[in-house]
PDB file of C-alpha atoms in Angstrom:
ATOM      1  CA  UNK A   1       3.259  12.768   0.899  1.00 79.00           C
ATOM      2  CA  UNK A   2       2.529   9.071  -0.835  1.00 86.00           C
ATOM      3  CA  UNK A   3       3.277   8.872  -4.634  1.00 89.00           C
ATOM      4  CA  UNK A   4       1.663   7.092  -6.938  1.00 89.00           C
ATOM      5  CA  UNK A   5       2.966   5.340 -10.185  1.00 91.00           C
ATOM      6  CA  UNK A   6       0.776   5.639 -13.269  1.00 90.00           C
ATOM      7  CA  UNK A   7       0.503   2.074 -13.445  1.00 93.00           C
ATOM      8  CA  UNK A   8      -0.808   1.702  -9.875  1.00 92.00           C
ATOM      9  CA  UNK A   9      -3.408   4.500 -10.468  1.00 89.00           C
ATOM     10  CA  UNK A  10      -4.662   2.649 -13.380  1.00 91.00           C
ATOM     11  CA  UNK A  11      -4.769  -0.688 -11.344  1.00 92.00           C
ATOM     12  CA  UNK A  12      -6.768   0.726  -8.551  1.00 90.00           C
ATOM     13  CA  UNK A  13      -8.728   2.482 -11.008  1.00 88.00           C
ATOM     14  CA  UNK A  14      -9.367  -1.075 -12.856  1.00 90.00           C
ATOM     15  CA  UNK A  15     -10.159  -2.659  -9.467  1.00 88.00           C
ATOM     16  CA  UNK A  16     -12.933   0.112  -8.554  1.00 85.00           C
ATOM     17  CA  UNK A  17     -14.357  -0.229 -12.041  1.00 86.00           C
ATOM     18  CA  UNK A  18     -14.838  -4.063 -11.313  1.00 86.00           C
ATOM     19  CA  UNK A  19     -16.472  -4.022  -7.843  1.00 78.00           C
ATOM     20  CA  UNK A  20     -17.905  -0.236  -8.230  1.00 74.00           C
ATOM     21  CA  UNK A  21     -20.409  -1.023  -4.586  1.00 71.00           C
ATOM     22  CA  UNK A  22     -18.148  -2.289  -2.678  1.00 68.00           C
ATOM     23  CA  UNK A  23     -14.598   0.053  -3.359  1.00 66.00           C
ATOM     24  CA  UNK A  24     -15.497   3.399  -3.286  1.00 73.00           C
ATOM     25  CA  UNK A  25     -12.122   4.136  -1.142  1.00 83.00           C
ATOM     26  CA  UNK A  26      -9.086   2.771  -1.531  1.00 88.00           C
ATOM     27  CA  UNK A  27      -7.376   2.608   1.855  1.00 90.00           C
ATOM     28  CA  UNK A  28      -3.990   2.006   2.131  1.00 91.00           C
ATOM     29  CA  UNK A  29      -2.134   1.222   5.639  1.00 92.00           C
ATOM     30  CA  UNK A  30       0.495  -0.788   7.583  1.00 89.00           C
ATOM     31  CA  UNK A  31       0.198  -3.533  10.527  1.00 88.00           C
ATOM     32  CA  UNK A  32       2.451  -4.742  12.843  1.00 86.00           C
ATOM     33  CA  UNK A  33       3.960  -8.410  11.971  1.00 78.00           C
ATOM     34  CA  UNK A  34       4.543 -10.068   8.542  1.00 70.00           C
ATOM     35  CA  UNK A  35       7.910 -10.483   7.869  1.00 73.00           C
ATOM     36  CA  UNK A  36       9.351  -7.887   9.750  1.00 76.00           C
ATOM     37  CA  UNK A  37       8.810  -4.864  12.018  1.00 81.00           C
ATOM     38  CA  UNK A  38       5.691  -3.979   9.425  1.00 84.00           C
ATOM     39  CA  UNK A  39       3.585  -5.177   6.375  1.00 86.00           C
ATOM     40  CA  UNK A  40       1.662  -2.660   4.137  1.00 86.00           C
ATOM     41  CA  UNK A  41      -2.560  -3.226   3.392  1.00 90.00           C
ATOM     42  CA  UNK A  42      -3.897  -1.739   0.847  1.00 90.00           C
ATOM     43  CA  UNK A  43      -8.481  -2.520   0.899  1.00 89.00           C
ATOM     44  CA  UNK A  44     -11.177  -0.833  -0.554  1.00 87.00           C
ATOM     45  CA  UNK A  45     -14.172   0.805   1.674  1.00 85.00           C
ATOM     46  CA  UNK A  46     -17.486   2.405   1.275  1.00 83.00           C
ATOM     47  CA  UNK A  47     -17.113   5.072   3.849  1.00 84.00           C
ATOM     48  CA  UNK A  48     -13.674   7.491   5.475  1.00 86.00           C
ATOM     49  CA  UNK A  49     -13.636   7.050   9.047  1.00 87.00           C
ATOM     50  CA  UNK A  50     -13.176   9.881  11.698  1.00 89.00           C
ATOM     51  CA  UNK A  51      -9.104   9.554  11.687  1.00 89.00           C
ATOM     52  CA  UNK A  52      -8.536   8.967   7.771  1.00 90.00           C
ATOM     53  CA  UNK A  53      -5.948  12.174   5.909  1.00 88.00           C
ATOM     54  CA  UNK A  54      -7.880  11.760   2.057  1.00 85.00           C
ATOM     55  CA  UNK A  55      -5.101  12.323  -0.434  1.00 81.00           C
ATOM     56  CA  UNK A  56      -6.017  13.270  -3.773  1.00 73.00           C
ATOM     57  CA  UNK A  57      -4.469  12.661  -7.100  1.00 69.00           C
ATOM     58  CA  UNK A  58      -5.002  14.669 -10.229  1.00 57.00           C
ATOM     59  CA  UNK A  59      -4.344  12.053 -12.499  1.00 55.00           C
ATOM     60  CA  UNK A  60      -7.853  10.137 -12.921  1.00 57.00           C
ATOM     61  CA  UNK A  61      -9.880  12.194 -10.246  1.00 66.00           C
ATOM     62  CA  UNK A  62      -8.305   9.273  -7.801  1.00 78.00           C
ATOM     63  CA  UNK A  63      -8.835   9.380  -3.731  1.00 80.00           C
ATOM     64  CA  UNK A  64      -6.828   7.239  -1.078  1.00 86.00           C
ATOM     65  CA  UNK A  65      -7.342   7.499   2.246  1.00 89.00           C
ATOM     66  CA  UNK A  66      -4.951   6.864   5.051  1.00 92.00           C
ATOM     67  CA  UNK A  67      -5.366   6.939   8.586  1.00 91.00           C
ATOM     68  CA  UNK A  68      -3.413   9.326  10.625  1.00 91.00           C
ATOM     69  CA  UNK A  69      -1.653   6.954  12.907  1.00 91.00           C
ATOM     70  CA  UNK A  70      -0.262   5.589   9.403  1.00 90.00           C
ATOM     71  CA  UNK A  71       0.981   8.143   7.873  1.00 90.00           C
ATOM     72  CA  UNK A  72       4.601   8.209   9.348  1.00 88.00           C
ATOM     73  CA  UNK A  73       4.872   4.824   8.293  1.00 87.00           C
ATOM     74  CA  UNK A  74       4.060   5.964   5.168  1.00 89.00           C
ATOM     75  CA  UNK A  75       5.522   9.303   4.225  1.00 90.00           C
ATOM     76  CA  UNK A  76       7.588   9.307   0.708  1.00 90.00           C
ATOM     77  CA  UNK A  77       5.918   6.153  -0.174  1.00 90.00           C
ATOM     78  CA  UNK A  78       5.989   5.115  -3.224  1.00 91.00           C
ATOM     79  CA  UNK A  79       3.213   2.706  -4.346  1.00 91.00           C
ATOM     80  CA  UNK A  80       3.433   0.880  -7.990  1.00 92.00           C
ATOM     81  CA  UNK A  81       2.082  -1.485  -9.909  1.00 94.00           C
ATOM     82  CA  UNK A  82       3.979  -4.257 -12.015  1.00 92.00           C
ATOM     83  CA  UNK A  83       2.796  -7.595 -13.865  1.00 89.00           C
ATOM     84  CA  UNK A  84       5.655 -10.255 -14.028  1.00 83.00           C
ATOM     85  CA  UNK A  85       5.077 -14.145 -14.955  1.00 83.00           C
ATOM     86  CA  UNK A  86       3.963 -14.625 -11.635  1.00 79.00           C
ATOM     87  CA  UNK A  87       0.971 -11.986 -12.364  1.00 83.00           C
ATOM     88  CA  UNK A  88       0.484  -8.653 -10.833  1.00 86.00           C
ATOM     89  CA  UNK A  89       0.781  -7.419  -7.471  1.00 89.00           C
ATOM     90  CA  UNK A  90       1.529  -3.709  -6.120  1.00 90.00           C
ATOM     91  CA  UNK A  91       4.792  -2.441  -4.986  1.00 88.00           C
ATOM     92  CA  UNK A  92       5.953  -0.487  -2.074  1.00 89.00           C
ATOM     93  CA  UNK A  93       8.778   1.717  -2.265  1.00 88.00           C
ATOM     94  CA  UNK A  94       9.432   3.025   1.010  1.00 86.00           C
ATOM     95  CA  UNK A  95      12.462   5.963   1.726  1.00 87.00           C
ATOM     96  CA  UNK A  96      12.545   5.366   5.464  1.00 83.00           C
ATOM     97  CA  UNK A  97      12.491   1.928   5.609  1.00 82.00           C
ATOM     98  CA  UNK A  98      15.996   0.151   7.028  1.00 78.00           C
ATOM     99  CA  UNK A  99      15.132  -2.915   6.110  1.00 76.00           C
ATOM    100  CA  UNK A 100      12.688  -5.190   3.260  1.00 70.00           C
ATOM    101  CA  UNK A 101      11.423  -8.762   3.783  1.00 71.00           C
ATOM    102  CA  UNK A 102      12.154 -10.735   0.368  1.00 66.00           C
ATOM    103  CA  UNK A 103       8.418 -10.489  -0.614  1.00 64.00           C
ATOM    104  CA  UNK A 104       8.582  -6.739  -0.772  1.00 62.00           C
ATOM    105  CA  UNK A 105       5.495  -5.836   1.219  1.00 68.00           C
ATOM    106  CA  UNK A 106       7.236  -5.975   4.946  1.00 74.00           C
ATOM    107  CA  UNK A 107       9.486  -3.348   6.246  1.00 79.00           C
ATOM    108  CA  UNK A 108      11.430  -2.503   9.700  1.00 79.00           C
ATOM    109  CA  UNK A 109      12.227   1.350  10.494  1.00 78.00           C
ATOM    110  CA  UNK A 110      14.074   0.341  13.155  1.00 65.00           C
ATOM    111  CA  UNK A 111      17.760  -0.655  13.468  1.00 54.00           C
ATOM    112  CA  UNK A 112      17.493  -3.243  16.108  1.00 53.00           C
ATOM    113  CA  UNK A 113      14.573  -5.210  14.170  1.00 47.00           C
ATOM    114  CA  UNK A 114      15.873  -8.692  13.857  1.00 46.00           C
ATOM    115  CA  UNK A 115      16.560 -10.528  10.351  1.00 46.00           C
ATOM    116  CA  UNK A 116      13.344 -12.301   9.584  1.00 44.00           C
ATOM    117  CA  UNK A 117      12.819 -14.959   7.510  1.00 41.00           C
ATOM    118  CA  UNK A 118      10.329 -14.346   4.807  1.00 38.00           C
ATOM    119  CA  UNK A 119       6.932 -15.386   5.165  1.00 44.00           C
ATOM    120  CA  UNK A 120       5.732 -15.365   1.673  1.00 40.00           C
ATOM    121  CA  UNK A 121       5.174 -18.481  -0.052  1.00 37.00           C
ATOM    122  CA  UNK A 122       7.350 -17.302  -3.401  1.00 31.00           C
ATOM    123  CA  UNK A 123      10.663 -16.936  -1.172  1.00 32.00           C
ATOM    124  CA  UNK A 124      10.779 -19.755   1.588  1.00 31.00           C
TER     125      UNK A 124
END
């Protein structure tokens, strides 16, 4: 199951508003690298592909897809939304995760995953 904070509905929401051709789907995923073992994507897509679980959220008739591979990666997510004075960016809260990356969007879910220094520009 991925959770979803009000505020990060109502962000995606505001993003699909803005670009409504081009962000049908919001797609949210993880790729090897970054800071660590992982980093989290989160894009927005005309079309599900043939692999893609569609979760569904009550609040604001909202869809995200994820693709199956994914979704261990990604089970008990949490995904928010928060403004600070260096603007807004989404936030991953992620129960199986064993270790963060200072920027917050890298993770490791393994033990033996080295310490990596942070890649983002706000934290070297």
């Amino acid at each position: 199951m991925l959770y979803l904070s009000s505020a990060a509905s109502q962000e995606i929401q505001r993003l699909q508003r803005r670009h409504p051709s081009t962000s049908n789907i919001c797609r949210i995923g993880v790729k090897a690298g970054g800071c660590a073992e992982f980093h989290y994507t989160l894009s927005f897509e005309q079309v599900c592909q043939p692999n893609d679980a569609v979760i569904q959220f009550i609040a604001g008739d909202l869809k995200l897809v994820v693709d199956v591979a994914h979704r261990p990666y990604l089970e008990g997510v949490t995904l928010d939304y928060a403004e600070d004075l260096m603007g807004g960016g989404f936030r991953f809260q992620n129960p199986n995760a064993l270790k963060h990356c200072g920027c917050d969007h890298c993770f490791a879910i393994h033990a033996e995953s080295g310490e990596a220094a942070c890649q983002s520009p706000f934290f070297n």
